[in-house]
mmCIF file of C-alpha atoms in Angstrom:
data_model
loop_
_atom_site.group_PDB
_atom_site.id
_atom_site.type_symbol
_atom_site.label_atom_id
_atom_site.label_comp_id
_atom_site.label_asym_id
_atom_site.label_seq_id
_atom_site.Cartn_x
_atom_site.Cartn_y
_atom_site.Cartn_z
ATOM 1 C CA UNK A 121 69.332 33.324 12.547
ATOM 2 C CA UNK A 122 70.573 33.141 16.113
ATOM 3 C CA UNK A 123 70.614 30.878 19.143
ATOM 4 C CA UNK A 124 68.105 32.927 21.151
ATOM 5 C CA UNK A 125 67.977 32.789 24.968
ATOM 6 C CA UNK A 126 65.177 31.607 27.268
ATOM 7 C CA UNK A 127 63.709 29.126 24.801
ATOM 8 C CA UNK A 128 62.561 31.825 22.378
ATOM 9 C CA UNK A 129 61.836 30.623 18.854
ATOM 10 C CA UNK A 130 61.781 34.117 17.424
ATOM 11 C CA UNK A 131 61.941 37.786 18.298
ATOM 12 C CA UNK A 132 60.960 41.032 16.589
ATOM 13 C CA UNK A 133 61.318 44.659 17.540
ATOM 14 C CA UNK A 134 60.344 48.014 16.127
ATOM 15 C CA UNK A 135 63.277 50.397 15.741
ATOM 16 C CA UNK A 136 62.892 53.902 14.318
ATOM 17 C CA UNK A 137 59.940 55.995 13.266
ATOM 18 C CA UNK A 138 59.671 56.283 9.501
ATOM 19 C CA UNK A 139 57.854 58.827 7.395
ATOM 20 C CA UNK A 140 54.783 57.222 5.853
ATOM 21 C CA UNK A 141 51.058 57.672 5.429
ATOM 22 C CA UNK A 142 50.656 55.843 8.763
ATOM 23 C CA UNK A 143 51.482 58.042 11.742
ATOM 24 C CA UNK A 144 52.675 55.204 14.008
ATOM 25 C CA UNK A 145 54.932 53.467 11.502
ATOM 26 C CA UNK A 146 58.272 51.922 12.517
ATOM 27 C CA UNK A 147 60.949 49.963 10.754
ATOM 28 C CA UNK A 148 62.218 46.920 12.614
ATOM 29 C CA UNK A 149 64.283 43.762 12.791
ATOM 30 C CA UNK A 150 63.580 40.148 13.665
ATOM 31 C CA UNK A 151 65.582 37.054 14.559
ATOM 32 C CA UNK A 152 64.795 33.326 14.513
ATOM 33 C CA UNK A 153 66.497 30.727 16.681
ATOM 34 C CA UNK A 154 68.544 27.863 15.244
ATOM 35 C CA UNK A 155 67.526 25.623 18.181
ATOM 36 C CA UNK A 156 64.364 23.672 17.356
ATOM 37 C CA UNK A 157 64.174 21.877 20.691
ATOM 38 C CA UNK A 158 61.706 19.029 20.308
ATOM 39 C CA UNK A 159 59.864 20.611 17.367
ATOM 40 C CA UNK A 160 60.196 19.773 13.696
ATOM 41 C CA UNK A 161 63.036 22.016 12.530
ATOM 42 C CA UNK A 162 61.618 22.829 9.084
ATOM 43 C CA UNK A 163 58.135 23.619 10.392
ATOM 44 C CA UNK A 164 59.491 25.718 13.230
ATOM 45 C CA UNK A 165 61.807 27.731 10.992
ATOM 46 C CA UNK A 166 59.163 28.432 8.370
ATOM 47 C CA UNK A 167 56.358 29.338 10.763
ATOM 48 C CA UNK A 168 58.529 31.380 13.127
ATOM 49 C CA UNK A 169 60.104 33.299 10.246
ATOM 50 C CA UNK A 170 56.662 34.151 8.880
ATOM 51 C CA UNK A 171 55.394 35.073 12.351
ATOM 52 C CA UNK A 172 58.257 37.473 13.090
ATOM 53 C CA UNK A 173 58.249 38.952 9.573
ATOM 54 C CA UNK A 174 54.523 39.645 9.969
ATOM 55 C CA UNK A 175 55.355 41.686 13.066
ATOM 56 C CA UNK A 176 57.409 43.994 10.849
ATOM 57 C CA UNK A 177 54.408 44.450 8.570
ATOM 58 C CA UNK A 178 52.307 45.298 11.628
ATOM 59 C CA UNK A 179 54.870 47.867 12.770
ATOM 60 C CA UNK A 180 54.719 49.460 9.303
ATOM 61 C CA UNK A 181 50.959 50.063 9.710
ATOM 62 C CA UNK A 182 50.674 50.851 13.417
ATOM 63 C CA UNK A 183 52.921 49.478 16.138
ATOM 64 C CA UNK A 184 50.664 50.794 18.930
ATOM 65 C CA UNK A 185 48.578 47.628 19.281
ATOM 66 C CA UNK A 186 47.904 45.206 22.135
ATOM 67 C CA UNK A 187 49.971 42.044 22.499
ATOM 68 C CA UNK A 188 46.863 39.967 21.730
ATOM 69 C CA UNK A 189 46.368 41.763 18.398
ATOM 70 C CA UNK A 190 50.036 41.493 17.436
ATOM 71 C CA UNK A 191 50.467 37.820 18.345
ATOM 72 C CA UNK A 192 47.093 36.367 17.301
ATOM 73 C CA UNK A 193 47.164 37.984 13.860
ATOM 74 C CA UNK A 194 50.800 36.946 13.336
ATOM 75 C CA UNK A 195 49.813 33.381 14.233
ATOM 76 C CA UNK A 196 47.007 33.607 11.686
ATOM 77 C CA UNK A 197 49.510 34.597 9.002
ATOM 78 C CA UNK A 198 51.349 31.300 9.556
ATOM 79 C CA UNK A 199 48.283 29.427 8.287
ATOM 80 C CA UNK A 200 48.178 31.650 5.201
ATOM 81 C CA UNK A 201 51.805 31.166 4.220
ATOM 82 C CA UNK A 202 52.627 27.685 5.563
ATOM 83 C CA UNK A 203 49.314 25.824 5.974
ATOM 84 C CA UNK A 204 51.022 22.440 5.810
ATOM 85 C CA UNK A 205 53.366 23.390 8.687
ATOM 86 C CA UNK A 206 51.249 25.656 10.920
ATOM 87 C CA UNK A 207 49.595 24.127 13.988
ATOM 88 C CA UNK A 208 46.995 25.399 16.474
ATOM 89 C CA UNK A 209 49.119 25.097 19.627
ATOM 90 C CA UNK A 210 47.927 28.477 20.969
ATOM 91 C CA UNK A 211 44.311 27.409 20.525
ATOM 92 C CA UNK A 212 44.704 24.583 23.061
ATOM 93 C CA UNK A 213 45.351 27.155 25.786
ATOM 94 C CA UNK A 214 42.395 29.230 24.634
ATOM 95 C CA UNK A 215 39.977 26.295 24.479
ATOM 96 C CA UNK A 216 40.768 25.251 28.056
ATOM 97 C CA UNK A 217 40.035 28.800 29.257
ATOM 98 C CA UNK A 218 37.190 30.073 27.037
ATOM 99 C CA UNK A 219 35.907 32.226 29.878
ATOM 100 C CA UNK A 220 38.903 34.580 29.593
ATOM 101 C CA UNK A 221 38.302 37.695 27.520
ATOM 102 C CA UNK A 222 38.813 36.957 23.846
ATOM 103 C CA UNK A 223 41.587 39.563 23.738
ATOM 104 C CA UNK A 224 43.315 38.410 26.936
ATOM 105 C CA UNK A 225 47.064 38.907 26.473
ATOM 106 C CA UNK A 226 48.320 36.570 29.193
ATOM 107 C CA UNK A 227 50.314 33.348 28.745
ATOM 108 C CA UNK A 228 49.642 31.547 25.467
ATOM 109 C CA UNK A 229 46.049 32.779 25.122
ATOM 110 C CA UNK A 230 47.240 35.569 22.849
ATOM 111 C CA UNK A 231 48.759 33.083 20.380
ATOM 112 C CA UNK A 232 45.372 31.601 19.422
ATOM 113 C CA UNK A 233 44.485 32.694 15.854
ATOM 114 C CA UNK A 234 41.050 31.107 15.500
ATOM 115 C CA UNK A 235 39.005 34.313 15.908
ATOM 116 C CA UNK A 236 40.628 35.643 12.734
ATOM 117 C CA UNK A 237 40.236 32.224 11.062
ATOM 118 C CA UNK A 238 36.513 32.429 11.883
ATOM 119 C CA UNK A 239 36.225 35.965 10.456
ATOM 120 C CA UNK A 240 38.083 35.026 7.275
ATOM 121 C CA UNK A 241 35.785 32.026 6.787
ATOM 122 C CA UNK A 242 32.826 34.428 6.767
ATOM 123 C CA UNK A 243 34.221 37.598 5.188
ATOM 124 C CA UNK A 244 37.103 36.518 2.951
ATOM 125 C CA UNK A 245 40.735 35.527 3.322
ATOM 126 C CA UNK A 246 41.838 39.132 2.906
ATOM 127 C CA UNK A 247 39.836 40.198 5.980
ATOM 128 C CA UNK A 248 42.947 40.616 8.157
ATOM 129 C CA UNK A 249 44.694 42.634 5.450
ATOM 130 C CA UNK A 250 41.711 44.988 5.294
ATOM 131 C CA UNK A 251 41.781 45.402 9.072
ATOM 132 C CA UNK A 252 45.482 46.334 9.121
ATOM 133 C CA UNK A 253 44.973 48.867 6.330
ATOM 134 C CA UNK A 254 42.193 50.447 8.348
ATOM 135 C CA UNK A 255 44.418 50.542 11.445
ATOM 136 C CA UNK A 256 46.864 53.024 9.902
ATOM 137 C CA UNK A 257 45.370 55.823 12.037
ATOM 138 C CA UNK A 258 43.452 53.860 14.684
ATOM 139 C CA UNK A 259 43.735 50.737 16.799
ATOM 140 C CA UNK A 260 42.733 47.352 15.405
ATOM 141 C CA UNK A 261 39.652 47.149 17.640
ATOM 142 C CA UNK A 262 38.216 50.329 16.130
ATOM 143 C CA UNK A 263 39.182 49.103 12.663
ATOM 144 C CA UNK A 264 37.354 45.826 13.362
ATOM 145 C CA UNK A 265 34.171 47.603 14.459
ATOM 146 C CA UNK A 266 34.336 49.804 11.358
ATOM 147 C CA UNK A 267 34.880 46.917 8.939
ATOM 148 C CA UNK A 268 32.135 44.778 10.460
ATOM 149 C CA UNK A 269 29.665 47.678 10.353
ATOM 150 C CA UNK A 270 30.381 48.306 6.666
ATOM 151 C CA UNK A 271 29.751 44.623 5.978
ATOM 152 C CA UNK A 272 26.303 45.012 7.555
ATOM 153 C CA UNK A 273 27.194 42.589 10.346
ATOM 154 C CA UNK A 274 26.917 42.910 14.125
ATOM 155 C CA UNK A 275 29.928 42.163 16.323
ATOM 156 C CA UNK A 276 27.741 40.871 19.161
ATOM 157 C CA UNK A 277 26.093 38.351 16.828
ATOM 158 C CA UNK A 278 29.571 37.416 15.578
ATOM 159 C CA UNK A 279 30.781 36.657 19.120
ATOM 160 C CA UNK A 280 27.695 34.517 19.844
ATOM 161 C CA UNK A 281 28.216 32.546 16.636
ATOM 162 C CA UNK A 282 31.961 32.288 17.337
ATOM 163 C CA UNK A 283 31.103 30.642 20.671
ATOM 164 C CA UNK A 284 29.093 27.995 18.790
ATOM 165 C CA UNK A 285 31.855 27.443 16.219
ATOM 166 C CA UNK A 286 34.258 26.747 19.072
ATOM 167 C CA UNK A 287 31.852 24.143 20.418
ATOM 168 C CA UNK A 288 31.515 22.138 17.215
ATOM 169 C CA UNK A 289 35.203 21.364 16.832
ATOM 170 C CA UNK A 290 37.485 18.442 17.666
ATOM 171 C CA UNK A 291 35.457 15.349 18.524
ATOM 172 C CA UNK A 292 32.237 17.403 18.131
ATOM 173 C CA UNK A 293 33.092 18.565 14.594
ATOM 174 C CA UNK A 294 29.948 18.408 12.450
ATOM 175 C CA UNK A 295 31.627 19.408 9.174
ATOM 176 C CA UNK A 296 29.940 22.823 9.072
ATOM 177 C CA UNK A 297 32.379 25.023 10.956
ATOM 178 C CA UNK A 298 36.186 25.287 10.939
ATOM 179 C CA UNK A 299 38.026 23.699 8.033
ATOM 180 C CA UNK A 300 39.425 20.403 9.390
ATOM 181 C CA UNK A 301 42.829 21.414 8.002
ATOM 182 C CA UNK A 302 43.203 23.807 10.947
ATOM 183 C CA UNK A 303 42.882 20.944 13.498
ATOM 184 C CA UNK A 304 41.044 23.220 15.947
ATOM 185 C CA UNK A 305 40.475 21.324 19.235
ATOM 186 C CA UNK A 306 37.131 21.244 21.047
ATOM 187 C CA UNK A 307 36.380 23.797 23.735
ATOM 188 C CA UNK A 308 36.222 22.566 27.349
ATOM 189 C CA UNK A 309 33.079 22.516 29.498
ATOM 190 C CA UNK A 310 33.373 24.264 32.843
ATOM 191 C CA UNK A 311 31.104 21.723 34.549
ATOM 192 C CA UNK A 312 28.839 18.770 33.650
ATOM 193 C CA UNK A 313 25.811 17.164 35.317
ATOM 194 C CA UNK A 314 24.263 13.683 35.255
ATOM 195 C CA UNK A 315 21.668 13.889 38.056
ATOM 196 C CA UNK A 316 18.519 16.025 38.162
ATOM 197 C CA UNK A 317 17.242 18.376 39.248
ATOM 198 C CA UNK A 318 20.223 20.721 39.135
ATOM 199 C CA UNK A 319 19.318 23.337 41.715
ATOM 200 C CA UNK A 320 20.179 26.991 41.002
ATOM 201 C CA UNK A 321 23.941 27.294 41.076
ATOM 202 C CA UNK A 322 26.720 29.545 39.797
ATOM 203 C CA UNK A 323 30.195 28.998 38.420
ATOM 204 C CA UNK A 324 33.170 30.126 40.525
ATOM 205 C CA UNK A 325 34.044 33.779 39.937
ATOM 206 C CA UNK A 326 37.380 32.854 38.327
ATOM 207 C CA UNK A 327 35.575 30.684 35.765
ATOM 208 C CA UNK A 328 32.665 33.012 35.004
ATOM 209 C CA UNK A 329 32.887 34.385 31.470
ATOM 210 C CA UNK A 330 34.530 37.790 31.119
ATOM 211 C CA UNK A 331 33.727 40.324 28.351
ATOM 212 C CA UNK A 332 34.273 38.527 25.050
ATOM 213 C CA UNK A 333 34.465 35.172 26.855
ATOM 214 C CA UNK A 334 32.112 32.181 27.001
ATOM 215 C CA UNK A 335 30.972 29.477 29.406
ATOM 216 C CA UNK A 336 29.847 25.950 28.545
ATOM 217 C CA UNK A 337 27.747 23.865 30.981
ATOM 218 C CA UNK A 338 26.767 20.343 29.914
ATOM 219 C CA UNK A 339 23.762 18.250 30.962
ATOM 220 C CA UNK A 340 23.922 14.515 30.209
ATOM 221 C CA UNK A 341 21.141 11.954 29.775
ATOM 222 C CA UNK A 342 19.790 9.336 29.829
ATOM 223 C CA UNK A 343 16.423 11.031 30.066
ATOM 224 C CA UNK A 344 13.880 10.005 32.663
ATOM 225 C CA UNK A 345 11.236 12.477 31.443
ATOM 226 C CA UNK A 346 10.128 13.786 28.065
ATOM 227 C CA UNK A 347 11.736 17.246 28.255
ATOM 228 C CA UNK A 348 14.647 19.090 29.870
ATOM 229 C CA UNK A 349 14.007 22.589 31.197
ATOM 230 C CA UNK A 350 17.096 24.819 31.510
ATOM 231 C CA UNK A 351 16.651 28.020 33.519
ATOM 232 C CA UNK A 352 18.895 31.075 33.673
ATOM 233 C CA UNK A 353 19.051 34.114 35.974
ATOM 234 C CA UNK A 354 21.414 37.021 35.329
ATOM 235 C CA UNK A 355 21.621 40.715 36.142
ATOM 236 C CA UNK A 356 19.004 42.782 34.256
ATOM 237 C CA UNK A 357 21.728 45.166 33.058
ATOM 238 C CA UNK A 358 23.317 42.282 31.132
ATOM 239 C CA UNK A 359 20.269 41.406 29.013
ATOM 240 C CA UNK A 360 21.709 43.190 25.961
ATOM 241 C CA UNK A 361 25.323 42.319 26.783
ATOM 242 C CA UNK A 362 25.327 38.545 26.341
ATOM 243 C CA UNK A 363 23.821 35.665 24.397
ATOM 244 C CA UNK A 364 22.383 32.669 26.243
ATOM 245 C CA UNK A 365 21.938 29.603 24.041
ATOM 246 C CA UNK A 366 20.880 26.033 24.760
ATOM 247 C CA UNK A 367 22.155 23.277 22.465
ATOM 248 C CA UNK A 368 20.784 19.741 22.245
ATOM 249 C CA UNK A 369 23.316 17.386 20.669
ATOM 250 C CA UNK A 370 23.151 13.836 19.359
ATOM 251 C CA UNK A 371 25.343 11.698 17.154
ATOM 252 C CA UNK A 372 23.151 12.702 14.221
ATOM 253 C CA UNK A 373 23.060 16.460 14.634
ATOM 254 C CA UNK A 374 22.029 19.246 16.975
ATOM 255 C CA UNK A 375 19.386 21.885 17.591
ATOM 256 C CA UNK A 376 19.709 25.225 19.342
ATOM 257 C CA UNK A 377 17.442 27.683 21.133
ATOM 258 C CA UNK A 378 18.224 31.301 22.040
ATOM 259 C CA UNK A 379 17.119 31.970 25.605
ATOM 260 C CA UNK A 380 15.655 35.476 25.809
ATOM 261 C CA UNK A 381 15.633 36.679 29.455
ATOM 262 C CA UNK A 382 12.789 38.877 30.613
ATOM 263 C CA UNK A 383 13.151 42.345 32.107
ATOM 264 C CA UNK A 384 14.259 40.793 35.412
ATOM 265 C CA UNK A 385 17.115 38.915 33.707
ATOM 266 C CA UNK A 386 15.541 35.459 34.072
ATOM 267 C CA UNK A 387 14.263 32.996 31.501
ATOM 268 C CA UNK A 388 14.189 29.364 30.485
ATOM 269 C CA UNK A 389 14.309 27.046 27.497
ATOM 270 C CA UNK A 390 12.697 23.628 27.333
ATOM 271 C CA UNK A 391 14.415 20.978 25.215
ATOM 272 C CA UNK A 392 11.581 18.826 23.843
ATOM 273 C CA UNK A 393 11.964 15.082 23.436
ATOM 274 C CA UNK A 394 15.070 15.162 25.618
ATOM 275 C CA UNK A 395 15.581 11.406 25.219
ATOM 276 C CA UNK A 396 16.479 11.822 21.529
ATOM 277 C CA UNK A 397 19.717 13.621 22.437
ATOM 278 C CA UNK A 398 22.955 12.564 24.069
ATOM 279 C CA UNK A 399 23.271 15.775 26.074
ATOM 280 C CA UNK A 400 22.363 19.457 26.203
ATOM 281 C CA UNK A 401 24.729 22.394 26.727
ATOM 282 C CA UNK A 402 24.127 25.870 28.111
ATOM 283 C CA UNK A 403 26.324 28.410 26.290
ATOM 284 C CA UNK A 404 26.765 31.885 27.794
ATOM 285 C CA UNK A 405 28.631 34.301 25.510
ATOM 286 C CA UNK A 406 29.436 37.810 26.742
ATOM 287 C CA UNK A 407 29.636 40.570 24.169
ATOM 288 C CA UNK A 408 32.545 42.848 23.330
ATOM 289 C CA UNK A 409 31.449 45.819 25.428
ATOM 290 C CA UNK A 410 30.112 43.865 28.415
ATOM 291 C CA UNK A 411 31.175 45.457 31.728
ATOM 292 C CA UNK A 412 34.065 44.054 33.742
ATOM 293 C CA UNK A 413 32.025 44.258 36.947
ATOM 294 C CA UNK A 414 31.954 40.751 38.468
ATOM 295 C CA UNK A 415 28.620 41.474 40.160
ATOM 296 C CA UNK A 416 27.045 42.148 36.754
ATOM 297 C CA UNK A 417 28.745 39.221 35.006
ATOM 298 C CA UNK A 418 27.610 36.671 37.624
ATOM 299 C CA UNK A 419 24.608 34.468 36.843
ATOM 300 C CA UNK A 420 22.965 31.248 37.981
ATOM 301 C CA UNK A 421 21.435 28.328 36.107
ATOM 302 C CA UNK A 422 19.291 25.295 36.881
ATOM 303 C CA UNK A 423 17.990 22.234 35.041
ATOM 304 C CA UNK A 424 15.152 19.822 35.613
ATOM 305 C CA UNK A 425 13.507 17.021 33.694
ATOM 306 C CA UNK A 426 9.813 17.622 33.068
ATOM 307 C CA UNK A 427 7.025 15.758 31.334
ATOM 308 C CA UNK A 428 5.008 17.460 28.627
ATOM 309 C CA UNK A 429 1.847 19.059 29.926
ATOM 310 C CA UNK A 430 -1.218 17.339 28.463
ATOM 311 C CA UNK A 431 -3.148 19.325 25.876
ATOM 312 C CA UNK A 432 -6.879 20.036 26.011
ATOM 313 C CA UNK A 433 -8.951 16.888 26.127
ATOM 314 C CA UNK A 434 -10.589 17.792 22.821
ATOM 315 C CA UNK A 435 -7.313 18.609 21.014
ATOM 316 C CA UNK A 436 -6.006 16.503 18.158
ATOM 317 C CA UNK A 437 -2.509 15.348 19.041
ATOM 318 C CA UNK A 438 0.317 12.936 18.446
ATOM 319 C CA UNK A 439 0.404 10.377 21.235
ATOM 320 C CA UNK A 440 3.790 8.767 20.561
ATOM 321 C CA UNK A 441 5.806 6.641 18.169
ATOM 322 C CA UNK A 442 7.376 3.214 18.393
ATOM 323 C CA UNK A 443 10.098 2.250 17.978
ATOM 324 C CA UNK A 444 11.923 5.541 18.380
ATOM 325 C CA UNK A 445 14.809 5.653 17.559
ATOM 326 C CA UNK A 446 14.246 3.215 14.661
ATOM 327 C CA UNK A 447 16.193 1.658 11.789
ATOM 328 C CA UNK A 448 13.696 0.326 9.225
ATOM 329 C CA UNK A 449 10.245 1.597 10.136
ATOM 330 C CA UNK A 450 8.302 3.195 12.960
ATOM 331 C CA UNK A 451 4.630 3.711 13.748
ATOM 332 C CA UNK A 452 3.268 7.139 14.641
ATOM 333 C CA UNK A 453 0.226 7.135 16.953
ATOM 334 C CA UNK A 454 -2.263 9.998 16.997
ATOM 335 C CA UNK A 455 -5.694 11.013 18.255
ATOM 336 C CA UNK A 456 -8.520 12.952 16.567
ATOM 337 C CA UNK A 457 -11.406 14.005 18.849
ATOM 338 C CA UNK A 458 -14.166 14.380 16.277
ATOM 339 C CA UNK A 459 -15.380 12.950 12.989
ATOM 340 C CA UNK A 460 -14.770 14.753 9.720
ATOM 341 C CA UNK A 461 -11.632 16.692 10.720
ATOM 342 C CA UNK A 462 -9.188 17.275 7.827
ATOM 343 C CA UNK A 463 -5.891 15.904 9.115
ATOM 344 C CA UNK A 464 -2.316 15.990 7.860
ATOM 345 C CA UNK A 465 0.768 14.376 9.307
ATOM 346 C CA UNK A 466 4.039 15.346 7.642
ATOM 347 C CA UNK A 467 7.695 14.529 8.239
ATOM 348 C CA UNK A 468 10.327 17.296 7.878
ATOM 349 C CA UNK A 469 14.097 17.330 8.191
ATOM 350 C CA UNK A 470 15.786 19.813 10.540
ATOM 351 C CA UNK A 471 16.207 22.356 7.747
ATOM 352 C CA UNK A 472 12.407 22.482 7.381
ATOM 353 C CA UNK A 473 12.312 20.559 4.091
ATOM 354 C CA UNK A 474 9.257 18.330 3.630
ATOM 355 C CA UNK A 475 10.379 14.699 3.460
ATOM 356 C CA UNK A 476 7.112 12.765 3.394
ATOM 357 C CA UNK A 477 3.389 13.262 3.887
ATOM 358 C CA UNK A 478 2.064 10.324 5.916
ATOM 359 C CA UNK A 479 -1.583 11.398 6.276
ATOM 360 C CA UNK A 480 -3.678 13.866 4.263
ATOM 361 C CA UNK A 481 -7.329 12.941 4.665
ATOM 362 C CA UNK A 482 -10.483 13.401 6.741
ATOM 363 C CA UNK A 483 -10.351 11.292 9.918
ATOM 364 C CA UNK A 484 -13.033 9.935 12.214
ATOM 365 C CA UNK A 485 -12.935 10.242 15.985
ATOM 366 C CA UNK A 486 -10.529 7.972 17.823
ATOM 367 C CA UNK A 487 -6.981 6.681 18.108
ATOM 368 C CA UNK A 488 -5.021 5.986 14.912
ATOM 369 C CA UNK A 489 -1.589 4.917 13.761
ATOM 370 C CA UNK A 490 0.446 5.282 10.584
ATOM 371 C CA UNK A 491 3.736 3.701 9.564
ATOM 372 C CA UNK A 492 6.782 5.482 8.165
ATOM 373 C CA UNK A 493 9.354 3.319 6.433
ATOM 374 C CA UNK A 494 12.154 5.903 6.595
ATOM 375 C CA UNK A 495 11.762 6.873 2.921
ATOM 376 C CA UNK A 496 10.994 10.191 1.274
ATOM 377 C CA UNK A 497 8.144 10.936 -1.137
ATOM 378 C CA UNK A 498 10.228 9.585 -4.032
ATOM 379 C CA UNK A 499 10.868 6.252 -2.334
ATOM 380 C CA UNK A 500 14.493 7.041 -1.515
ATOM 381 C CA UNK A 501 15.924 6.090 1.864
ATOM 382 C CA UNK A 502 16.193 9.136 4.108
ATOM 383 C CA UNK A 503 19.542 9.913 5.728
ATOM 384 C CA UNK A 504 20.143 8.992 9.337
ATOM 385 C CA UNK A 505 19.265 11.816 11.712
ATOM 386 C CA UNK A 506 16.491 13.595 13.583
ATOM 387 C CA UNK A 507 13.207 14.370 11.830
ATOM 388 C CA UNK A 508 10.220 16.462 12.865
ATOM 389 C CA UNK A 509 6.744 14.958 12.579
ATOM 390 C CA UNK A 510 3.903 17.511 12.568
ATOM 391 C CA UNK A 511 0.187 16.912 12.856
ATOM 392 C CA UNK A 512 -2.450 19.503 11.863
ATOM 393 C CA UNK A 513 -6.090 18.680 12.567
ATOM 394 C CA UNK A 514 -9.195 20.590 13.615
ATOM 395 C CA UNK A 515 -7.286 23.836 14.154
ATOM 396 C CA UNK A 516 -4.720 22.173 16.407
ATOM 397 C CA UNK A 517 -1.055 21.545 15.665
ATOM 398 C CA UNK A 518 1.181 19.103 17.509
ATOM 399 C CA UNK A 519 4.797 18.161 16.780
ATOM 400 C CA UNK A 520 7.238 15.482 17.813
ATOM 401 C CA UNK A 521 10.582 14.065 16.789
ATOM 402 C CA UNK A 522 11.754 10.835 15.209
ATOM 403 C CA UNK A 523 15.319 9.542 15.103
ATOM 404 C CA UNK A 524 16.276 7.383 12.132
ATOM 405 C CA UNK A 525 19.339 5.187 12.612
ATOM 406 C CA UNK A 526 21.353 3.344 9.970
#
């Protein structure tokens, strides 16, 4: 232990090449400062000691790695060894700049361990150990591609899902992503809108997502039309190099849609029943091997509120519900254009599970209504949240949404 200069908490260095099965193996030394500054002394000593010791383990496998690999994986080891003392301070820097490349080695970005936390949550807590063993004769990036391929996974899909995990953290935590023990903060939006339409616009070049980076653009309510249409236009060469996702978020949950651009790089997603949500977010996640050409990475987006187009005059359809949202009961209104049409109206939760059948009979022509008391088929009170109501009649299907409050 030493009093290190320049505010360093710890330091490690590779020394001499050693004979081993790994061709780039070094022995090394590390030091930890005795000056805690404003930090908790015990936590700092334990986490810094683990961090610097982990560097020596890295040097034993392959010291020829990027600073991002060395620092982010060492930070991850702190959570393994001292979970009650480790903290996500490097993640704060990352979450305020999600558009940097994931592997950016500048400033504190490289000290964010949450990519490895994400991978371990999906593929086991020994995932990082397996990667370092594979890196004995190759860099960690190649080892990562190799490991993921053997697991039958796709790294592009992983990056798109990682972008969503980073969204549902902090105050947006829905209990289905990072373990709360990690205290991962929520990612920042690059821009937000309250007024519509949002005409086609682009983010500044220095905030446009780089390879392995993501952008988040938020659209707030309250809604003045039934739906929100989000449009996207990017370079055609980027169609297979990024994921474009639209999220609709409320206090009770969220839904997502993958926007699939056409051959010209453009496309759109319409968020139905826009008024049921607090806001929508456009997520643009660039893949690992996306080009670094700013002209290719650039894109534009737009948003407008639109009313649902009316269906054919002779089509059976839901015509609304009131009240919606509701607490105790709501009435669903619907129309059948001809006598003798077998008709069903069913309520589903967002996982697709049938909650209640409201109508299953032959209807006569005209307007109708049916009540739902917020209970399932067994008479139990349904949980608060968003539900799908689907009508099938005369060969036509029409769906809507209900929001049950508690």
